[in-house]
Amino acid sequence: MSSKRAWTNYLFWGLATGLYLAFIWFFTYLYPMSEDEILCPVHNLDCYFWAFITVCARIGGLIGIILIQGYKWLFLILNPLAQLALVYSIFYLAYLRMPNFKRLEDLPAFIFIALASVFLVTQPDQTIFWFAGSVNYLMLGVMFMAFCAVLRKTWHDPDFIPSNSFTRIAAFFAGIILGMNNENSAPMIFCLCGLYTLAALILKKKIPNWFPHLFAGVAVGLALMFSSPAYRFRSNLNFITKALNERPLLDKAMHHLANMDLFMASSLYALPILCLAAFLCAADKFKRAIKNEDFLLLILSCFVSFVLAMVFFLLPIRPHRACYSASLFTIAAVLFFTNYIKSEYRFNLTPYLAAALTLYAAFIIVPFAKPYFSLYTQSLQRKAIIEEMLKTPDNICIYAPVYEIPKGPTTNLTIDFMDEMGRRHYYAEQYYKRKFATGREPGRNEEQI
């Protein structure tokens, strides 16, 4: 390849990457501070331990406490990089290598993963652009997918990561972090470690010396996270959650089907389509399919995606964003499917999927973006009101109306903002040390009547 053509390809890659980083940065910039960012007037380790006991015990809370000190400039730097790291992690998981930047053959796969990890994941407003959502979903999702990529790589190359005292210690602490990932992701990480060990023993594959330390760390992290009283506290928070929590398991599972439909709709029903496609592929070339690694990983990814979403039937009330890791595995399953089709049927489906998703994104980008602009404009107005009213005597109540956010192009792409003025605005009053009024306080309308 000529040097000039190589530099042209580098330019294309740089342009695509730069535009993607700018896109994530821009929508991150538009997303304002929410209720979760003001839970504690002072953000320090005391706040994290309070949240660990009363709110959630994920490691994302600790990441949030660290990053909130530099809110919002530090988050604006790290969030686009985290999103790009997610794209590369999924790419590595699917292809066992990084993209070849000297050529353009990998660009369609990069474009597909980049767009899918925004427009085909559950609630991107809450899992990517929202500060508390990013540290608890996007950044932990990067860890999850990177773990899976490393796991697959070591299956083929056990010495990919050298085994020594440092890597064994690092693996143990990395395992603790993975074990405190998310309530569904962390147990799945533990199960994948177990599956890896069992398969290696049966097939007599070498297990890296550091891997048992990672496995042990995951177990410790799980024990730490689920020992927190936060989950018992939240499950008995009010009479509604207590009543839902007491329902029979079968009743919960049946009622969760609507949530499963919402989850699958977020990726345009890619999961059931892939399951049907896998069945047809197996029916066509069963003996070859069960010996093909990409086909087996397609089946595993579909199973993991389904389980990660379905397991939430155990919780009485769960936000839709909790299925974020499940939607990431749906994206991985699509890539394994395209790899299988390419190897067995000599047809490269990836460019067509990338083109279709690009057209879809272009079609919805305006209705997708409008609510973010509206929310940003309202946040500036509220900020100006609060700053001006904080100059008045502290016995004067501040009026700050709740946000009115337009609907997005789909239910999944509609902003579900955690407005600190949307409820009792207790945290806003604690944070600013002032009383607030929005006109929507419980009982206010009845008193006026």
Tab-separated table of C-alpha atoms in Angstrom:
chain	number	residue	atom	x	y	z
A	1	MET	CA	0.000	0.000	0.000
A	2	SER	CA	1.352	3.422	-0.940
A	3	SER	CA	2.204	5.892	1.771
A	4	LYS	CA	-0.254	8.432	0.331
A	5	ARG	CA	-3.162	5.983	0.408
A	6	ALA	CA	-2.276	4.935	3.953
A	7	TRP	CA	-2.389	8.545	5.100
A	8	THR	CA	-5.739	8.988	3.339
A	9	ASN	CA	-7.118	6.010	5.255
A	10	TYR	CA	-5.733	7.395	8.507
A	11	LEU	CA	-7.539	10.638	7.686
A	12	PHE	CA	-10.848	8.821	7.191
A	13	TRP	CA	-10.414	6.988	10.487
A	14	GLY	CA	-9.431	10.173	12.275
A	15	LEU	CA	-12.425	12.026	10.840
A	16	ALA	CA	-14.876	9.267	11.825
A	17	THR	CA	-13.416	9.010	15.329
A	18	GLY	CA	-13.293	12.784	15.795
A	19	LEU	CA	-16.915	13.229	14.692
A	20	TYR	CA	-18.021	10.470	17.056
A	21	LEU	CA	-16.144	11.964	20.014
A	22	ALA	CA	-17.606	15.385	19.197
A	23	PHE	CA	-21.122	13.895	19.010
A	24	ILE	CA	-20.822	12.263	22.454
A	25	TRP	CA	-19.188	15.401	23.895
A	26	PHE	CA	-21.939	17.664	22.560
A	27	PHE	CA	-24.877	15.712	23.977
A	28	THR	CA	-22.989	15.192	27.238
A	29	TYR	CA	-22.549	18.967	27.392
A	30	LEU	CA	-26.269	19.562	26.814
A	31	TYR	CA	-27.318	17.224	29.635
A	32	PRO	CA	-27.636	19.242	32.888
A	33	MET	CA	-27.040	18.352	36.517
A	34	SER	CA	-29.780	16.131	37.924
A	35	GLU	CA	-31.099	14.981	41.279
A	36	ASP	CA	-28.431	12.305	41.743
A	37	GLU	CA	-25.575	14.795	41.420
A	38	ILE	CA	-26.827	16.739	44.448
A	39	LEU	CA	-27.642	13.810	46.748
A	40	CYS	CA	-24.826	14.943	49.040
A	41	PRO	CA	-24.008	18.614	49.704
A	42	VAL	CA	-20.350	17.576	50.068
A	43	HIS	CA	-19.074	14.895	47.714
A	44	ASN	CA	-16.494	12.788	49.519
A	45	LEU	CA	-15.968	9.211	50.709
A	46	ASP	CA	-18.515	9.732	53.487
A	47	CYS	CA	-21.076	10.379	50.776
A	48	TYR	CA	-20.066	7.172	48.987
A	49	PHE	CA	-20.442	5.068	52.134
A	50	TRP	CA	-23.816	6.675	52.803
A	51	ALA	CA	-24.901	5.814	49.243
A	52	PHE	CA	-23.460	2.289	49.636
A	53	ILE	CA	-25.760	1.698	52.598
A	54	THR	CA	-28.897	3.491	51.425
A	55	VAL	CA	-28.926	3.899	47.616
A	56	CYS	CA	-26.789	1.351	45.737
A	57	ALA	CA	-23.571	-0.551	46.329
A	58	ARG	CA	-22.065	-0.510	42.837
A	59	ILE	CA	-18.485	0.536	42.253
A	60	GLY	CA	-19.919	3.204	39.947
A	61	GLY	CA	-20.838	5.219	43.024
A	62	LEU	CA	-17.164	5.509	43.938
A	63	ILE	CA	-16.288	6.538	40.379
A	64	GLY	CA	-19.003	9.171	40.605
A	65	ILE	CA	-17.655	10.585	43.866
A	66	ILE	CA	-14.211	10.929	42.269
A	67	LEU	CA	-15.404	12.518	39.022
A	68	ILE	CA	-17.987	14.841	40.591
A	69	GLN	CA	-15.135	16.847	42.081
A	70	GLY	CA	-14.363	18.021	38.548
A	71	TYR	CA	-17.957	18.292	37.358
A	72	LYS	CA	-18.515	19.087	34.589
A	73	TRP	CA	-15.260	19.662	32.714
A	74	LEU	CA	-13.668	16.342	33.746
A	75	PHE	CA	-16.781	14.401	32.790
A	76	LEU	CA	-16.834	16.107	29.391
A	77	ILE	CA	-13.312	14.836	28.763
A	78	LEU	CA	-13.758	11.292	30.050
A	79	ASN	CA	-17.273	10.451	28.866
A	80	PRO	CA	-16.547	10.553	25.104
A	81	LEU	CA	-13.355	8.567	25.716
A	82	ALA	CA	-15.317	5.981	27.711
A	83	GLN	CA	-17.830	5.656	24.873
A	84	LEU	CA	-15.000	5.202	22.364
A	85	ALA	CA	-13.404	2.599	24.659
A	86	LEU	CA	-16.723	0.739	24.666
A	87	VAL	CA	-16.760	0.684	20.856
A	88	TYR	CA	-13.213	-0.686	20.737
A	89	SER	CA	-13.981	-3.264	23.456
A	90	ILE	CA	-16.957	-4.626	21.503
A	91	PHE	CA	-14.875	-4.598	18.305
A	92	TYR	CA	-12.069	-6.536	20.016
A	93	LEU	CA	-14.546	-9.025	21.476
A	94	ALA	CA	-15.963	-9.722	18.004
A	95	TYR	CA	-12.718	-9.765	15.993
A	96	LEU	CA	-9.997	-10.499	18.581
A	97	ARG	CA	-8.028	-7.466	17.417
A	98	MET	CA	-8.219	-3.712	17.171
A	99	PRO	CA	-9.322	-2.065	13.897
A	100	ASN	CA	-6.738	-1.886	11.128
A	101	PHE	CA	-6.369	1.868	10.738
A	102	LYS	CA	-4.212	1.452	7.623
A	103	ARG	CA	-7.209	0.158	5.684
A	104	LEU	CA	-10.914	0.976	5.475
A	105	GLU	CA	-12.244	-2.589	5.593
A	106	ASP	CA	-12.965	-2.286	9.333
A	107	LEU	CA	-14.665	1.105	9.074
A	108	PRO	CA	-18.216	-0.271	8.475
A	109	ALA	CA	-17.940	-2.432	11.612
A	110	PHE	CA	-16.681	0.558	13.593
A	111	ILE	CA	-19.541	2.744	12.317
A	112	PHE	CA	-22.121	0.065	13.124
A	113	ILE	CA	-20.831	-0.457	16.689
A	114	ALA	CA	-20.502	3.302	17.283
A	115	LEU	CA	-24.062	4.068	16.180
A	116	ALA	CA	-25.583	0.945	17.737
A	117	SER	CA	-23.996	1.704	21.117
A	118	VAL	CA	-25.941	4.992	21.136
A	119	PHE	CA	-29.190	4.413	19.245
A	120	LEU	CA	-29.759	0.705	19.954
A	121	VAL	CA	-29.021	0.592	23.688
A	122	THR	CA	-31.561	1.120	26.422
A	123	GLN	CA	-32.205	4.755	27.329
A	124	PRO	CA	-29.006	6.421	26.028
A	125	ASP	CA	-29.995	9.650	27.794
A	126	GLN	CA	-29.714	7.896	31.176
A	127	THR	CA	-26.925	5.425	30.388
A	128	ILE	CA	-24.542	7.604	28.345
A	129	PHE	CA	-25.101	11.362	28.618
A	130	TRP	CA	-26.318	11.605	32.226
A	131	PHE	CA	-23.442	11.833	34.715
A	132	ALA	CA	-24.777	9.364	37.302
A	133	GLY	CA	-25.966	7.083	34.516
A	134	SER	CA	-22.628	7.076	32.722
A	135	VAL	CA	-20.582	6.127	35.794
A	136	ASN	CA	-23.037	3.344	36.650
A	137	TYR	CA	-23.770	1.995	33.166
A	138	LEU	CA	-21.468	3.198	30.366
A	139	MET	CA	-18.208	3.071	32.331
A	140	LEU	CA	-19.125	-0.204	34.010
A	141	GLY	CA	-20.261	-1.499	30.618
A	142	VAL	CA	-16.775	-0.775	29.268
A	143	MET	CA	-15.324	-2.900	32.070
A	144	PHE	CA	-17.781	-5.722	31.351
A	145	MET	CA	-17.131	-5.846	27.598
A	146	ALA	CA	-13.369	-5.459	28.073
A	147	PHE	CA	-13.469	-8.382	30.524
A	148	CYS	CA	-15.281	-10.520	27.936
A	149	ALA	CA	-12.794	-9.486	25.234
A	150	VAL	CA	-9.839	-10.444	27.439
A	151	LEU	CA	-11.534	-13.713	28.367
A	152	ARG	CA	-11.968	-14.650	24.708
A	153	LYS	CA	-8.403	-13.624	23.854
A	154	THR	CA	-6.889	-15.715	26.661
A	155	TRP	CA	-8.895	-18.714	25.459
A	156	HIS	CA	-6.820	-18.623	22.267
A	157	ASP	CA	-3.641	-17.207	23.815
A	158	PRO	CA	-3.347	-18.063	27.535
A	159	ASP	CA	-0.093	-16.108	27.794
A	160	PHE	CA	-1.655	-12.971	26.311
A	161	ILE	CA	-1.273	-11.421	29.770
A	162	PRO	CA	1.936	-12.582	31.497
A	163	SER	CA	1.477	-14.305	34.848
A	164	ASN	CA	3.543	-12.820	37.664
A	165	SER	CA	3.020	-11.404	41.144
A	166	PHE	CA	1.915	-8.040	39.800
A	167	THR	CA	-0.685	-9.408	37.354
A	168	ARG	CA	-2.069	-11.792	39.989
A	169	ILE	CA	-2.551	-8.941	42.490
A	170	ALA	CA	-3.967	-6.689	39.778
A	171	ALA	CA	-6.315	-9.472	38.652
A	172	PHE	CA	-7.648	-9.897	42.197
A	173	PHE	CA	-8.464	-6.197	42.615
A	174	ALA	CA	-9.836	-6.006	39.071
A	175	GLY	CA	-12.076	-8.924	40.034
A	176	ILE	CA	-13.391	-7.018	43.056
A	177	ILE	CA	-14.287	-4.091	40.788
A	178	LEU	CA	-15.985	-6.438	38.305
A	179	GLY	CA	-17.823	-8.130	41.158
A	180	MET	CA	-19.268	-4.748	42.139
A	181	ASN	CA	-20.334	-3.931	38.584
A	182	ASN	CA	-24.135	-3.978	38.263
A	183	GLU	CA	-26.752	-6.108	39.968
A	184	ASN	CA	-27.205	-8.251	36.843
A	185	SER	CA	-23.762	-7.855	35.206
A	186	ALA	CA	-21.695	-8.870	38.243
A	187	PRO	CA	-23.409	-12.268	38.765
A	188	MET	CA	-23.112	-12.868	35.008
A	189	ILE	CA	-19.373	-12.104	35.170
A	190	PHE	CA	-19.096	-14.698	37.938
A	191	CYS	CA	-21.016	-17.230	35.815
A	192	LEU	CA	-18.822	-16.531	32.769
A	193	CYS	CA	-15.718	-17.098	34.887
A	194	GLY	CA	-17.206	-20.407	35.991
A	195	LEU	CA	-18.117	-21.365	32.415
A	196	TYR	CA	-14.596	-20.476	31.247
A	197	THR	CA	-13.053	-22.643	33.970
A	198	LEU	CA	-15.372	-25.576	33.297
A	199	ALA	CA	-14.817	-25.448	29.518
A	200	ALA	CA	-11.054	-25.182	29.969
A	201	LEU	CA	-11.006	-28.240	32.239
A	202	ILE	CA	-13.179	-30.320	29.910
A	203	LEU	CA	-11.279	-29.336	26.761
A	204	LYS	CA	-7.914	-29.398	28.564
A	205	LYS	CA	-7.099	-25.779	27.770
A	206	LYS	CA	-4.493	-23.900	29.755
A	207	ILE	CA	-5.899	-21.553	32.405
A	208	PRO	CA	-3.712	-18.462	33.037
A	209	ASN	CA	-2.168	-18.368	36.521
A	210	TRP	CA	-3.745	-14.978	37.207
A	211	PHE	CA	-7.269	-16.129	36.325
A	212	PRO	CA	-8.100	-17.861	39.663
A	213	HIS	CA	-7.170	-14.603	41.414
A	214	LEU	CA	-9.569	-12.726	39.144
A	215	PHE	CA	-12.287	-15.294	39.845
A	216	ALA	CA	-11.715	-14.963	43.598
A	217	GLY	CA	-11.830	-11.169	43.345
A	218	VAL	CA	-15.178	-11.332	41.517
A	219	ALA	CA	-16.575	-13.506	44.337
A	220	VAL	CA	-15.338	-11.012	46.945
A	221	GLY	CA	-16.812	-8.090	45.000
A	222	LEU	CA	-20.175	-9.837	44.725
A	223	ALA	CA	-20.184	-10.515	48.459
A	224	LEU	CA	-19.363	-6.874	49.209
A	225	MET	CA	-22.045	-5.492	46.894
A	226	PHE	CA	-24.904	-7.757	47.888
A	227	SER	CA	-24.068	-7.517	51.590
A	228	SER	CA	-25.109	-3.877	51.453
A	229	PRO	CA	-28.377	-3.106	53.257
A	230	ALA	CA	-29.274	-0.718	50.419
A	231	TYR	CA	-31.175	-3.406	48.518
A	232	ARG	CA	-33.284	-4.404	51.508
A	233	PHE	CA	-33.859	-0.744	52.270
A	234	ARG	CA	-34.988	0.090	48.730
A	235	SER	CA	-37.178	-3.010	48.403
A	236	ASN	CA	-39.116	-1.862	51.481
A	237	LEU	CA	-39.027	1.834	50.680
A	238	ASN	CA	-42.810	2.261	50.536
A	239	PHE	CA	-45.962	0.201	50.555
A	240	ILE	CA	-46.030	-0.065	46.732
A	241	THR	CA	-42.600	-1.692	46.459
A	242	LYS	CA	-43.347	-3.908	49.472
A	243	ALA	CA	-46.596	-5.069	47.893
A	244	LEU	CA	-44.924	-5.755	44.541
A	245	ASN	CA	-42.052	-7.534	46.258
A	246	GLU	CA	-44.479	-9.953	47.901
A	247	ARG	CA	-45.944	-11.140	44.601
A	248	PRO	CA	-45.334	-14.791	43.574
A	249	LEU	CA	-42.307	-15.294	41.304
A	250	LEU	CA	-44.421	-16.540	38.394
A	251	ASP	CA	-46.635	-13.468	38.661
A	252	LYS	CA	-43.541	-11.244	38.602
A	253	ALA	CA	-42.148	-13.077	35.579
A	254	MET	CA	-45.384	-12.695	33.620
A	255	HIS	CA	-45.610	-8.988	34.395
A	256	HIS	CA	-41.966	-8.590	33.339
A	257	LEU	CA	-42.779	-9.635	29.763
A	258	ALA	CA	-43.866	-6.081	28.959
A	259	ASN	CA	-40.488	-4.834	30.166
A	260	MET	CA	-38.768	-7.472	28.028
A	261	ASP	CA	-40.672	-6.185	25.020
A	262	LEU	CA	-39.529	-2.647	25.817
A	263	PHE	CA	-35.939	-3.886	26.086
A	264	MET	CA	-36.039	-5.742	22.758
A	265	ALA	CA	-37.737	-2.798	21.045
A	266	SER	CA	-34.795	-0.576	22.034
A	267	SER	CA	-32.573	-2.556	19.631
A	268	LEU	CA	-35.312	-2.784	16.967
A	269	TYR	CA	-36.042	-6.386	18.001
A	270	ALA	CA	-32.564	-7.550	17.005
A	271	LEU	CA	-32.510	-10.217	19.749
A	272	PRO	CA	-35.556	-12.276	18.610
A	273	ILE	CA	-34.481	-11.826	14.968
A	274	LEU	CA	-31.029	-13.182	15.804
A	275	CYS	CA	-32.529	-16.138	17.651
A	276	LEU	CA	-34.618	-16.990	14.584
A	277	ALA	CA	-31.613	-16.509	12.280
A	278	ALA	CA	-29.472	-18.774	14.467
A	279	PHE	CA	-32.150	-21.478	14.310
A	280	LEU	CA	-32.290	-21.245	10.503
A	281	CYS	CA	-28.491	-21.346	10.234
A	282	ALA	CA	-28.371	-24.425	12.464
A	283	ALA	CA	-31.082	-26.096	10.409
A	284	ASP	CA	-29.151	-25.397	7.225
A	285	LYS	CA	-25.636	-26.428	8.333
A	286	PHE	CA	-25.926	-27.969	11.781
A	287	LYS	CA	-22.651	-29.938	11.853
A	288	ARG	CA	-20.656	-26.976	10.577
A	289	ALA	CA	-22.511	-24.469	12.788
A	290	ILE	CA	-21.821	-26.228	16.090
A	291	LYS	CA	-18.106	-26.325	15.218
A	292	ASN	CA	-17.975	-22.641	14.286
A	293	GLU	CA	-16.761	-20.391	17.124
A	294	ASP	CA	-18.685	-17.337	15.904
A	295	PHE	CA	-21.925	-19.344	15.826
A	296	LEU	CA	-21.363	-20.632	19.363
A	297	LEU	CA	-20.577	-17.115	20.557
A	298	LEU	CA	-23.732	-15.888	18.802
A	299	ILE	CA	-25.790	-18.393	20.809
A	300	LEU	CA	-23.956	-17.490	24.032
A	301	SER	CA	-24.389	-13.733	23.462
A	302	CYS	CA	-28.117	-14.093	22.785
A	303	PHE	CA	-28.486	-16.202	25.926
A	304	VAL	CA	-26.494	-13.737	28.052
A	305	SER	CA	-28.453	-10.790	26.658
A	306	PHE	CA	-31.779	-12.476	27.418
A	307	VAL	CA	-30.757	-13.498	30.948
A	308	LEU	CA	-29.329	-10.060	31.800
A	309	ALA	CA	-32.696	-8.506	30.947
A	310	MET	CA	-34.985	-11.260	32.223
A	311	VAL	CA	-33.387	-11.529	35.665
A	312	PHE	CA	-34.864	-8.173	36.617
A	313	PHE	CA	-38.274	-9.795	37.037
A	314	LEU	CA	-37.127	-10.422	40.619
A	315	LEU	CA	-37.194	-6.694	41.378
A	316	PRO	CA	-40.580	-5.059	42.018
A	317	ILE	CA	-39.662	-1.776	40.310
A	318	ARG	CA	-36.771	-1.499	37.908
A	319	PRO	CA	-35.762	1.329	35.546
A	320	HIS	CA	-35.492	0.500	31.854
A	321	ARG	CA	-31.840	1.602	31.873
A	322	ALA	CA	-30.986	-1.465	33.966
A	323	CYS	CA	-31.057	-3.534	30.748
A	324	TYR	CA	-28.110	-1.560	29.322
A	325	SER	CA	-25.592	-4.415	29.605
A	326	ALA	CA	-28.112	-6.755	27.970
A	327	SER	CA	-28.372	-4.431	24.975
A	328	LEU	CA	-24.560	-4.392	24.659
A	329	PHE	CA	-24.587	-8.165	24.280
A	330	THR	CA	-27.262	-7.859	21.619
A	331	ILE	CA	-24.833	-5.680	19.634
A	332	ALA	CA	-22.092	-8.281	20.138
A	333	ALA	CA	-24.474	-11.000	18.964
A	334	VAL	CA	-25.121	-9.089	15.732
A	335	LEU	CA	-21.382	-8.979	15.043
A	336	PHE	CA	-20.930	-12.697	15.742
A	337	PHE	CA	-23.809	-13.378	13.366
A	338	THR	CA	-22.226	-11.301	10.588
A	339	ASN	CA	-18.912	-13.098	11.172
A	340	TYR	CA	-20.634	-16.460	10.839
A	341	ILE	CA	-22.473	-15.437	7.671
A	342	LYS	CA	-19.216	-14.181	6.177
A	343	SER	CA	-17.295	-17.373	6.996
A	344	GLU	CA	-19.982	-19.890	5.984
A	345	TYR	CA	-21.882	-18.119	3.207
A	346	ARG	CA	-19.132	-15.815	1.883
A	347	PHE	CA	-21.317	-12.738	2.259
A	348	ASN	CA	-20.222	-9.638	4.178
A	349	LEU	CA	-23.354	-8.297	5.833
A	350	THR	CA	-21.602	-5.665	7.979
A	351	PRO	CA	-21.452	-2.793	5.403
A	352	TYR	CA	-25.174	-3.137	4.732
A	353	LEU	CA	-26.024	-3.066	8.439
A	354	ALA	CA	-23.754	-0.036	8.916
A	355	ALA	CA	-25.425	1.758	5.991
A	356	ALA	CA	-28.923	0.927	7.256
A	357	LEU	CA	-28.115	2.121	10.777
A	358	THR	CA	-26.533	5.313	9.406
A	359	LEU	CA	-29.734	6.063	7.476
A	360	TYR	CA	-31.816	5.331	10.580
A	361	ALA	CA	-29.664	7.671	12.685
A	362	ALA	CA	-29.862	10.411	10.037
A	363	PHE	CA	-33.649	10.051	9.929
A	364	ILE	CA	-34.167	10.386	13.691
A	365	ILE	CA	-31.319	12.718	14.652
A	366	VAL	CA	-33.424	15.914	14.569
A	367	PRO	CA	-36.295	14.636	16.794
A	368	PHE	CA	-33.625	12.936	18.917
A	369	ALA	CA	-31.681	16.176	19.437
A	370	LYS	CA	-34.559	18.631	19.981
A	371	PRO	CA	-35.390	17.474	23.549
A	372	TYR	CA	-31.724	17.850	24.540
A	373	PHE	CA	-31.655	21.439	23.288
A	374	SER	CA	-34.915	22.139	25.127
A	375	LEU	CA	-33.607	20.626	28.352
A	376	TYR	CA	-30.356	22.573	28.085
A	377	THR	CA	-32.181	25.877	27.502
A	378	GLN	CA	-34.451	25.298	30.495
A	379	SER	CA	-31.466	24.356	32.670
A	380	LEU	CA	-29.778	27.681	31.821
A	381	GLN	CA	-32.944	29.541	32.772
A	382	ARG	CA	-33.236	27.650	36.058
A	383	LYS	CA	-29.563	28.185	36.848
A	384	ALA	CA	-29.940	31.929	36.310
A	385	ILE	CA	-33.001	32.023	38.582
A	386	ILE	CA	-31.259	30.101	41.362
A	387	GLU	CA	-28.074	32.168	41.178
A	388	GLU	CA	-30.057	35.395	41.346
A	389	MET	CA	-32.336	34.230	44.167
A	390	LEU	CA	-29.422	32.942	46.254
A	391	LYS	CA	-28.396	36.586	46.608
A	392	THR	CA	-31.634	37.336	48.484
A	393	PRO	CA	-32.174	36.712	52.230
A	394	ASP	CA	-32.274	33.011	53.117
A	395	ASN	CA	-35.864	33.199	54.365
A	396	ILE	CA	-37.128	33.800	50.787
A	397	CYS	CA	-38.311	30.689	48.938
A	398	ILE	CA	-36.929	30.132	45.443
A	399	TYR	CA	-39.396	29.402	42.630
A	400	ALA	CA	-37.932	26.973	40.074
A	401	PRO	CA	-40.395	25.270	37.684
A	402	VAL	CA	-39.943	21.628	36.711
A	403	TYR	CA	-38.589	20.808	33.262
A	404	GLU	CA	-41.021	20.228	30.428
A	405	ILE	CA	-39.198	17.881	28.041
A	406	PRO	CA	-40.556	17.082	24.545
A	407	LYS	CA	-40.869	13.436	23.537
A	408	GLY	CA	-38.145	11.805	21.479
A	409	PRO	CA	-38.596	9.812	18.247
A	410	THR	CA	-39.234	6.578	20.205
A	411	THR	CA	-40.026	5.619	23.787
A	412	ASN	CA	-36.480	4.389	24.267
A	413	LEU	CA	-34.939	7.589	22.874
A	414	THR	CA	-37.121	9.891	24.987
A	415	ILE	CA	-35.330	11.719	27.809
A	416	ASP	CA	-36.304	10.498	31.279
A	417	PHE	CA	-34.629	13.185	33.360
A	418	MET	CA	-34.140	12.883	37.131
A	419	ASP	CA	-35.390	16.374	37.923
A	420	GLU	CA	-34.511	17.561	41.414
A	421	MET	CA	-37.624	19.758	41.299
A	422	GLY	CA	-39.905	16.968	40.116
A	423	ARG	CA	-40.721	15.594	43.548
A	424	ARG	CA	-40.297	16.991	47.067
A	425	HIS	CA	-37.032	18.738	45.978
A	426	TYR	CA	-35.593	17.701	49.340
A	427	TYR	CA	-32.100	17.190	47.933
A	428	ALA	CA	-32.118	20.589	46.204
A	429	GLU	CA	-33.090	22.269	49.476
A	430	GLN	CA	-30.351	20.364	51.294
A	431	TYR	CA	-27.779	21.149	48.592
A	432	TYR	CA	-28.508	24.881	48.268
A	433	LYS	CA	-29.682	25.320	51.885
A	434	ARG	CA	-32.802	27.120	50.662
A	435	LYS	CA	-36.494	26.317	50.323
A	436	PHE	CA	-37.853	25.714	46.797
A	437	ALA	CA	-41.287	25.865	45.222
A	438	THR	CA	-42.330	24.535	41.806
A	439	GLY	CA	-46.115	24.768	41.897
A	440	ARG	CA	-46.410	20.968	41.901
A	441	GLU	CA	-45.959	20.263	45.583
A	442	PRO	CA	-48.390	17.612	46.935
A	443	GLY	CA	-51.597	19.212	48.151
A	444	ARG	CA	-50.842	22.677	46.768
A	445	ASN	CA	-53.612	22.627	44.163
A	446	GLU	CA	-56.103	21.307	46.665
A	447	GLU	CA	-55.195	24.111	49.095
A	448	GLN	CA	-55.656	26.705	46.356
A	449	ILE	CA	-59.076	25.295	45.479
